PDB file of C-alpha atoms in Angstrom:
ATOM      1  CA  ASP A   1     186.696  62.620   5.348  1.00  0.00           C
ATOM      2  CA  ALA A   2     182.979  62.672   6.165  1.00  0.00           C
ATOM      3  CA  GLY A   3     183.476  64.441   9.458  1.00  0.00           C
ATOM      4  CA  VAL A   4     181.964  63.342  12.737  1.00  0.00           C
ATOM      5  CA  ILE A   5     178.884  61.216  12.130  1.00  0.00           C
ATOM      6  CA  GLN A   6     176.018  61.015  14.587  1.00  0.00           C
ATOM      7  CA  SER A   7     172.852  58.968  14.539  1.00  0.00           C
ATOM      8  CA  PRO A   8     169.998  59.302  14.767  1.00  0.00           C
ATOM      9  CA  ARG A   9     169.592  62.981  13.843  1.00  0.00           C
ATOM     10  CA  HIS A  10     166.261  63.174  15.621  1.00  0.00           C
ATOM     11  CA  GLU A  11     164.820  60.974  18.344  1.00  0.00           C
ATOM     12  CA  VAL A  12     161.401  61.235  19.945  1.00  0.00           C
ATOM     13  CA  THR A  13     160.660  58.899  22.785  1.00  0.00           C
ATOM     14  CA  GLU A  14     158.428  58.522  25.786  1.00  0.00           C
ATOM     15  CA  MET A  15     159.506  59.055  29.352  1.00  0.00           C
ATOM     16  CA  GLY A  16     161.001  55.914  30.843  1.00  0.00           C
ATOM     17  CA  GLN A  17     162.308  54.520  27.584  1.00  0.00           C
ATOM     18  CA  GLU A  18     165.967  53.791  26.887  1.00  0.00           C
ATOM     19  CA  VAL A  19     167.706  56.043  24.380  1.00  0.00           C
ATOM     20  CA  THR A  20     170.999  55.287  22.638  1.00  0.00           C
ATOM     21  CA  LEU A  21     172.872  57.930  20.694  1.00  0.00           C
ATOM     22  CA  ARG A  22     175.718  56.949  18.390  1.00  0.00           C
ATOM     23  CA  CYS A  23     178.867  58.664  17.203  1.00  0.00           C
ATOM     24  CA  LYS A  24     181.627  57.898  14.730  1.00  0.00           C
ATOM     25  CA  PRO A  25     184.598  60.252  15.197  1.00  0.00           C
ATOM     26  CA  ILE A  26     186.933  61.453  12.475  1.00  0.00           C
ATOM     27  CA  SER A  27     189.487  58.785  11.657  1.00  0.00           C
ATOM     28  CA  GLY A  28     192.800  59.377  13.403  1.00  0.00           C
ATOM     29  CA  HIS A  29     191.353  61.544  16.158  1.00  0.00           C
ATOM     30  CA  ASP A  30     192.338  60.385  19.624  1.00  0.00           C
ATOM     31  CA  TYR A  31     189.821  62.347  21.661  1.00  0.00           C
ATOM     32  CA  LEU A  32     186.053  62.054  21.642  1.00  0.00           C
ATOM     33  CA  PHE A  33     183.659  64.350  23.491  1.00  0.00           C
ATOM     34  CA  TRP A  34     179.948  64.200  24.251  1.00  0.00           C
ATOM     35  CA  TYR A  35     178.090  67.485  24.809  1.00  0.00           C
ATOM     36  CA  ARG A  36     174.532  68.486  25.605  1.00  0.00           C
ATOM     37  CA  GLN A  37     173.096  71.803  24.419  1.00  0.00           C
ATOM     38  CA  THR A  38     169.982  73.538  25.692  1.00  0.00           C
ATOM     39  CA  MET A  39     168.705  77.073  25.311  1.00  0.00           C
ATOM     40  CA  MET A  40     169.017  77.719  29.023  1.00  0.00           C
ATOM     41  CA  ARG A  41     172.472  76.267  29.696  1.00  0.00           C
ATOM     42  CA  GLY A  42     174.204  76.341  26.328  1.00  0.00           C
ATOM     43  CA  LEU A  43     176.821  73.687  25.608  1.00  0.00           C
ATOM     44  CA  GLU A  44     177.818  71.411  28.472  1.00  0.00           C
ATOM     45  CA  LEU A  45     180.551  68.792  28.366  1.00  0.00           C
ATOM     46  CA  LEU A  46     179.225  65.451  29.570  1.00  0.00           C
ATOM     47  CA  ILE A  47     182.210  63.138  29.148  1.00  0.00           C
ATOM     48  CA  TYR A  48     185.323  62.725  27.063  1.00  0.00           C
ATOM     49  CA  PHE A  49     187.518  59.820  26.012  1.00  0.00           C
ATOM     50  CA  ASN A  50     191.183  59.589  25.088  1.00  0.00           C
ATOM     51  CA  ASN A  51     192.218  56.537  23.117  1.00  0.00           C
ATOM     52  CA  ASN A  52     188.861  54.924  23.964  1.00  0.00           C
ATOM     53  CA  VAL A  53     189.333  55.405  27.717  1.00  0.00           C
ATOM     54  CA  PRO A  54     186.930  57.674  29.649  1.00  0.00           C
ATOM     55  CA  ILE A  55     188.985  60.491  31.161  1.00  0.00           C
ATOM     56  CA  ASP A  56     186.473  62.865  32.720  1.00  0.00           C
ATOM     57  CA  ASP A  57     182.816  62.033  33.267  1.00  0.00           C
ATOM     58  CA  SER A  58     182.162  64.731  35.856  1.00  0.00           C
ATOM     59  CA  GLY A  59     179.647  66.367  33.538  1.00  0.00           C
ATOM     60  CA  MET A  60     177.379  63.339  33.322  1.00  0.00           C
ATOM     61  CA  PRO A  61     174.233  64.525  35.082  1.00  0.00           C
ATOM     62  CA  GLU A  62     173.326  61.324  36.905  1.00  0.00           C
ATOM     63  CA  ASP A  63     173.480  57.566  36.847  1.00  0.00           C
ATOM     64  CA  ARG A  64     170.839  57.380  34.159  1.00  0.00           C
ATOM     65  CA  PHE A  65     173.511  58.511  31.696  1.00  0.00           C
ATOM     66  CA  SER A  66     176.298  56.217  30.539  1.00  0.00           C
ATOM     67  CA  ALA A  67     178.801  56.350  27.683  1.00  0.00           C
ATOM     68  CA  LYS A  68     181.039  53.776  26.089  1.00  0.00           C
ATOM     69  CA  MET A  69     183.715  53.731  23.452  1.00  0.00           C
ATOM     70  CA  PRO A  70     184.403  50.107  22.525  1.00  0.00           C
ATOM     71  CA  ASN A  71     186.809  51.041  19.739  1.00  0.00           C
ATOM     72  CA  ALA A  72     188.425  54.049  18.077  1.00  0.00           C
ATOM     73  CA  SER A  73     185.632  54.479  15.559  1.00  0.00           C
ATOM     74  CA  PHE A  74     182.479  54.206  17.654  1.00  0.00           C
ATOM     75  CA  SER A  75     180.939  55.610  20.812  1.00  0.00           C
ATOM     76  CA  THR A  76     177.501  55.515  22.388  1.00  0.00           C
ATOM     77  CA  LEU A  77     175.691  57.685  24.910  1.00  0.00           C
ATOM     78  CA  LYS A  78     172.844  55.912  26.637  1.00  0.00           C
ATOM     79  CA  ILE A  79     170.061  57.353  28.780  1.00  0.00           C
ATOM     80  CA  GLN A  80     168.042  54.866  30.798  1.00  0.00           C
ATOM     81  CA  PRO A  81     165.380  55.669  31.820  1.00  0.00           C
ATOM     82  CA  SER A  82     164.848  58.893  29.873  1.00  0.00           C
ATOM     83  CA  GLU A  83     163.018  61.882  31.360  1.00  0.00           C
ATOM     84  CA  PRO A  84     161.483  64.986  29.737  1.00  0.00           C
ATOM     85  CA  ARG A  85     164.278  67.160  31.179  1.00  0.00           C
ATOM     86  CA  ASP A  86     166.767  65.191  29.078  1.00  0.00           C
ATOM     87  CA  SER A  87     165.320  66.820  25.958  1.00  0.00           C
ATOM     88  CA  ALA A  88     168.197  68.637  24.283  1.00  0.00           C
ATOM     89  CA  VAL A  89     170.579  68.453  21.348  1.00  0.00           C
ATOM     90  CA  TYR A  90     173.447  66.063  21.994  1.00  0.00           C
ATOM     91  CA  PHE A  91     176.696  66.664  20.135  1.00  0.00           C
ATOM     92  CA  CYS A  92     179.677  64.436  19.645  1.00  0.00           C
ATOM     93  CA  ALA A  93     183.048  66.002  18.809  1.00  0.00           C
ATOM     94  CA  SER A  94     186.521  64.641  18.122  1.00  0.00           C
ATOM     95  CA  ARG A  95     190.036  66.063  18.174  1.00  0.00           C
ATOM     96  CA  ARG A  96     193.561  65.042  17.327  1.00  0.00           C
ATOM     97  CA  ASP A  97     195.958  64.329  20.151  1.00  0.00           C
ATOM     98  CA  GLN A  98     197.273  67.834  20.784  1.00  0.00           C
ATOM     99  CA  LEU A  99     195.814  70.017  23.465  1.00  0.00           C
ATOM    100  CA  TYR A 100     195.033  73.138  21.459  1.00  0.00           C
ATOM    101  CA  ASN A 101     193.795  71.446  18.361  1.00  0.00           C
ATOM    102  CA  GLU A 102     190.310  72.266  17.220  1.00  0.00           C
ATOM    103  CA  GLN A 103     187.403  70.043  18.157  1.00  0.00           C
ATOM    104  CA  PHE A 104     185.254  69.038  15.194  1.00  0.00           C
ATOM    105  CA  PHE A 105     181.588  68.679  16.018  1.00  0.00           C
ATOM    106  CA  GLY A 106     179.036  66.348  14.519  1.00  0.00           C
ATOM    107  CA  PRO A 107     175.602  67.558  13.392  1.00  0.00           C
ATOM    108  CA  GLY A 108     173.984  66.592  16.686  1.00  0.00           C
ATOM    109  CA  THR A 109     171.047  64.457  17.753  1.00  0.00           C
ATOM    110  CA  ARG A 110     167.901  66.316  18.731  1.00  0.00           C
ATOM    111  CA  LEU A 111     166.281  64.329  21.533  1.00  0.00           C
ATOM    112  CA  THR A 112     162.704  64.919  22.618  1.00  0.00           C
ATOM    113  CA  VAL A 113     161.382  62.981  25.596  1.00  0.00           C
ATOM    114  CA  LEU A 114     157.614  63.217  25.955  1.00  0.00           C
TER     115      LEU A 114
ATOM    116  CA  LYS B   1     184.168  80.008  39.569  1.00  0.00           C
ATOM    117  CA  ASN B   2     185.138  80.006  35.889  1.00  0.00           C
ATOM    118  CA  GLN B   3     182.544  81.839  33.832  1.00  0.00           C
ATOM    119  CA  VAL B   4     182.142  83.143  30.288  1.00  0.00           C
ATOM    120  CA  GLU B   5     179.560  85.843  29.676  1.00  0.00           C
ATOM    121  CA  GLN B   6     178.519  86.878  26.184  1.00  0.00           C
ATOM    122  CA  SER B   7     176.630  89.937  25.057  1.00  0.00           C
ATOM    123  CA  PRO B   8     174.296  90.740  23.583  1.00  0.00           C
ATOM    124  CA  GLN B   9     172.150  87.619  23.866  1.00  0.00           C
ATOM    125  CA  SER B  10     170.667  88.323  20.469  1.00  0.00           C
ATOM    126  CA  LEU B  11     171.182  90.848  17.726  1.00  0.00           C
ATOM    127  CA  ILE B  12     169.444  91.775  14.482  1.00  0.00           C
ATOM    128  CA  ILE B  13     171.289  93.788  11.841  1.00  0.00           C
ATOM    129  CA  LEU B  14     170.794  94.712   8.214  1.00  0.00           C
ATOM    130  CA  GLU B  15     172.833  93.048   5.508  1.00  0.00           C
ATOM    131  CA  GLY B  16     176.037  94.935   4.789  1.00  0.00           C
ATOM    132  CA  LYS B  17     176.305  96.413   8.285  1.00  0.00           C
ATOM    133  CA  ASN B  18     179.072  95.680  10.777  1.00  0.00           C
ATOM    134  CA  CYS B  19     178.594  94.314  14.267  1.00  0.00           C
ATOM    135  CA  THR B  20     180.633  93.430  17.326  1.00  0.00           C
ATOM    136  CA  LEU B  21     179.988  90.615  19.758  1.00  0.00           C
ATOM    137  CA  GLN B  22     181.453  90.638  23.256  1.00  0.00           C
ATOM    138  CA  CYS B  23     182.863  87.936  25.499  1.00  0.00           C
ATOM    139  CA  ASN B  24     183.966  88.530  29.099  1.00  0.00           C
ATOM    140  CA  TYR B  25     185.521  85.749  31.125  1.00  0.00           C
ATOM    141  CA  THR B  26     186.775  85.028  34.616  1.00  0.00           C
ATOM    142  CA  VAL B  27     188.707  81.877  33.723  1.00  0.00           C
ATOM    143  CA  SER B  28     192.120  81.833  35.360  1.00  0.00           C
ATOM    144  CA  PRO B  29     194.792  80.931  34.549  1.00  0.00           C
ATOM    145  CA  PHE B  30     194.074  81.545  30.886  1.00  0.00           C
ATOM    146  CA  SER B  31     195.237  79.251  28.078  1.00  0.00           C
ATOM    147  CA  ASN B  32     193.298  80.288  24.992  1.00  0.00           C
ATOM    148  CA  LEU B  33     189.973  81.564  23.716  1.00  0.00           C
ATOM    149  CA  ARG B  34     188.104  80.278  20.702  1.00  0.00           C
ATOM    150  CA  TRP B  35     185.131  81.686  18.801  1.00  0.00           C
ATOM    151  CA  TYR B  36     182.722  79.210  17.230  1.00  0.00           C
ATOM    152  CA  LYS B  37     179.969  79.782  14.685  1.00  0.00           C
ATOM    153  CA  GLN B  38     176.954  77.507  14.958  1.00  0.00           C
ATOM    154  CA  ASP B  39     174.451  77.473  12.113  1.00  0.00           C
ATOM    155  CA  THR B  40     170.919  76.372  12.933  1.00  0.00           C
ATOM    156  CA  GLY B  41     170.695  72.603  13.080  1.00  0.00           C
ATOM    157  CA  ARG B  42     174.452  72.073  12.905  1.00  0.00           C
ATOM    158  CA  GLY B  43     177.383  71.655  15.238  1.00  0.00           C
ATOM    159  CA  PRO B  44     179.713  74.554  16.101  1.00  0.00           C
ATOM    160  CA  VAL B  45     182.600  75.323  13.755  1.00  0.00           C
ATOM    161  CA  SER B  46     185.739  77.094  14.913  1.00  0.00           C
ATOM    162  CA  LEU B  47     186.326  80.598  13.501  1.00  0.00           C
ATOM    163  CA  THR B  48     189.501  81.550  15.309  1.00  0.00           C
ATOM    164  CA  ILE B  49     191.630  80.825  18.359  1.00  0.00           C
ATOM    165  CA  MET B  50     193.357  83.473  20.458  1.00  0.00           C
ATOM    166  CA  THR B  51     196.305  82.770  22.736  1.00  0.00           C
ATOM    167  CA  PHE B  52     197.620  84.961  25.514  1.00  0.00           C
ATOM    168  CA  SER B  53     200.114  86.821  23.324  1.00  0.00           C
ATOM    169  CA  GLU B  54     197.686  87.611  20.512  1.00  0.00           C
ATOM    170  CA  ASN B  55     195.702  90.852  20.447  1.00  0.00           C
ATOM    171  CA  THR B  56     193.919  90.490  17.152  1.00  0.00           C
ATOM    172  CA  LYS B  57     193.361  87.836  14.521  1.00  0.00           C
ATOM    173  CA  SER B  58     191.340  87.890  11.327  1.00  0.00           C
ATOM    174  CA  ASN B  59     189.562  85.199   9.359  1.00  0.00           C
ATOM    175  CA  GLY B  60     188.031  86.803   6.303  1.00  0.00           C
ATOM    176  CA  ARG B  61     185.324  89.221   7.417  1.00  0.00           C
ATOM    177  CA  TYR B  62     185.690  88.036  11.022  1.00  0.00           C
ATOM    178  CA  THR B  63     188.177  89.773  13.333  1.00  0.00           C
ATOM    179  CA  ALA B  64     188.694  88.667  16.916  1.00  0.00           C
ATOM    180  CA  THR B  65     190.416  90.730  19.572  1.00  0.00           C
ATOM    181  CA  LEU B  66     191.684  89.747  22.984  1.00  0.00           C
ATOM    182  CA  ASP B  67     192.563  91.867  26.004  1.00  0.00           C
ATOM    183  CA  ALA B  68     194.010  89.421  28.515  1.00  0.00           C
ATOM    184  CA  ASP B  69     194.382  92.147  31.136  1.00  0.00           C
ATOM    185  CA  THR B  70     190.694  92.976  31.241  1.00  0.00           C
ATOM    186  CA  LYS B  71     189.699  89.402  30.281  1.00  0.00           C
ATOM    187  CA  GLN B  72     187.628  90.528  27.343  1.00  0.00           C
ATOM    188  CA  SER B  73     187.355  89.393  23.755  1.00  0.00           C
ATOM    189  CA  SER B  74     185.311  90.662  20.861  1.00  0.00           C
ATOM    190  CA  LEU B  75     184.323  89.286  17.488  1.00  0.00           C
ATOM    191  CA  HIS B  76     183.798  91.907  14.800  1.00  0.00           C
ATOM    192  CA  ILE B  77     181.917  91.018  11.637  1.00  0.00           C
ATOM    193  CA  THR B  78     182.416  93.320   8.680  1.00  0.00           C
ATOM    194  CA  ALA B  79     179.943  93.799   5.837  1.00  0.00           C
ATOM    195  CA  SER B  80     177.540  91.218   7.184  1.00  0.00           C
ATOM    196  CA  GLN B  81     175.867  88.699   4.904  1.00  0.00           C
ATOM    197  CA  LEU B  82     172.701  86.664   5.311  1.00  0.00           C
ATOM    198  CA  SER B  83     174.882  83.586   5.810  1.00  0.00           C
ATOM    199  CA  ASP B  84     176.339  85.163   8.948  1.00  0.00           C
ATOM    200  CA  SER B  85     173.021  84.479  10.684  1.00  0.00           C
ATOM    201  CA  ALA B  86     174.003  81.991  13.376  1.00  0.00           C
ATOM    202  CA  SER B  87     174.871  81.601  17.020  1.00  0.00           C
ATOM    203  CA  TYR B  88     178.388  82.689  17.980  1.00  0.00           C
ATOM    204  CA  ILE B  89     179.888  80.930  20.970  1.00  0.00           C
ATOM    205  CA  CYS B  90     182.925  82.022  22.965  1.00  0.00           C
ATOM    206  CA  VAL B  91     184.896  79.209  24.615  1.00  0.00           C
ATOM    207  CA  VAL B  92     187.776  79.752  27.043  1.00  0.00           C
ATOM    208  CA  ARG B  93     190.331  77.103  28.026  1.00  0.00           C
ATOM    209  CA  GLY B  94     192.017  77.440  31.383  1.00  0.00           C
ATOM    210  CA  GLY B  95     191.421  77.257  35.083  1.00  0.00           C
ATOM    211  CA  GLY B  96     191.981  74.177  37.207  1.00  0.00           C
ATOM    212  CA  GLY B  97     192.432  71.152  34.966  1.00  0.00           C
ATOM    213  CA  ASN B  98     192.797  73.420  31.918  1.00  0.00           C
ATOM    214  CA  LYS B  99     189.177  72.761  30.979  1.00  0.00           C
ATOM    215  CA  LEU B 100     186.859  74.447  28.508  1.00  0.00           C
ATOM    216  CA  THR B 101     184.241  76.914  29.730  1.00  0.00           C
ATOM    217  CA  PHE B 102     181.500  77.742  27.235  1.00  0.00           C
ATOM    218  CA  GLY B 103     179.525  80.941  26.862  1.00  0.00           C
ATOM    219  CA  THR B 104     175.816  80.655  26.092  1.00  0.00           C
ATOM    220  CA  GLY B 105     176.284  82.402  22.771  1.00  0.00           C
ATOM    221  CA  THR B 106     175.006  85.423  20.856  1.00  0.00           C
ATOM    222  CA  GLN B 107     172.233  84.760  18.361  1.00  0.00           C
ATOM    223  CA  LEU B 108     172.833  86.934  15.294  1.00  0.00           C
ATOM    224  CA  LYS B 109     170.250  87.478  12.603  1.00  0.00           C
ATOM    225  CA  VAL B 110     171.141  89.349   9.412  1.00  0.00           C
ATOM    226  CA  GLU B 111     168.159  90.697   7.484  1.00  0.00           C
ATOM    227  CA  LEU B 112     167.666  92.254   4.068  1.00  0.00           C
TER     228      LEU B 112
END
C-alpha cells in the first residue's frame, strides 16, 4: 500500500485566493482526519470523518474552512478565502475502524499564504 | 482542561549518547498514551502506545514508561543515532469524548 497520499506537497498562494488540499486515505481505513501543524500550536485536529460522514468538526477554525469526503478514497480541505495566518502544514491521516488503532499520517501539505 | 506538556522543547546530544524525553498530562479519564516520531518534512509515525496497565514498553532502542498515578510518561532513547534526529510528540487519548490531546513535541538533534 502506498500509504496516505496528499497533494499538493507545497502550495504558495496569495491572500484571498481559494486553496484546496487533497487526500487519499489508505484503502480499507474507515476514519479520515485532517490536522493543522504550526510551530506555535503543534498538531491540531480540524475535522474527522467516519465512513465518509463528518463526525466532529469542532476544530475547524472558522467558516472559511470546509472539508468534504465524497467517497471512501478521497477527501478535500478547502480554505476560501485564504489568509496569511492559515500558513501551516496540513496533514491527513487515516485509521481502521477500531478505537485504539494507530493513525497513519500522510506527508503533509505545506501551505504558505502571502 | 486537558493538556499535554512536553519537555524539554529541544535537545542536542552527541551520537551514541542516551536521552530521555518527558511528557506530563492532565487528561482525565485516561485511555492511552502514544509517542510519535516526526522526521522533518514528513508526517508523524507511531513508536509505541501505552495503556493504563502498562508501565514500560520497548521498541528497539526506544523505551517508553508510564506512571498513571503521577500522569507522567517518558521516552528513553538508547545509543542515539543521527537518524533519531526528529520531533517526538506525545499524544494522550481520554477526557470527555475520549479525544486526542497533542503535546507540542520535543525537537531532538543528534550530532557527530
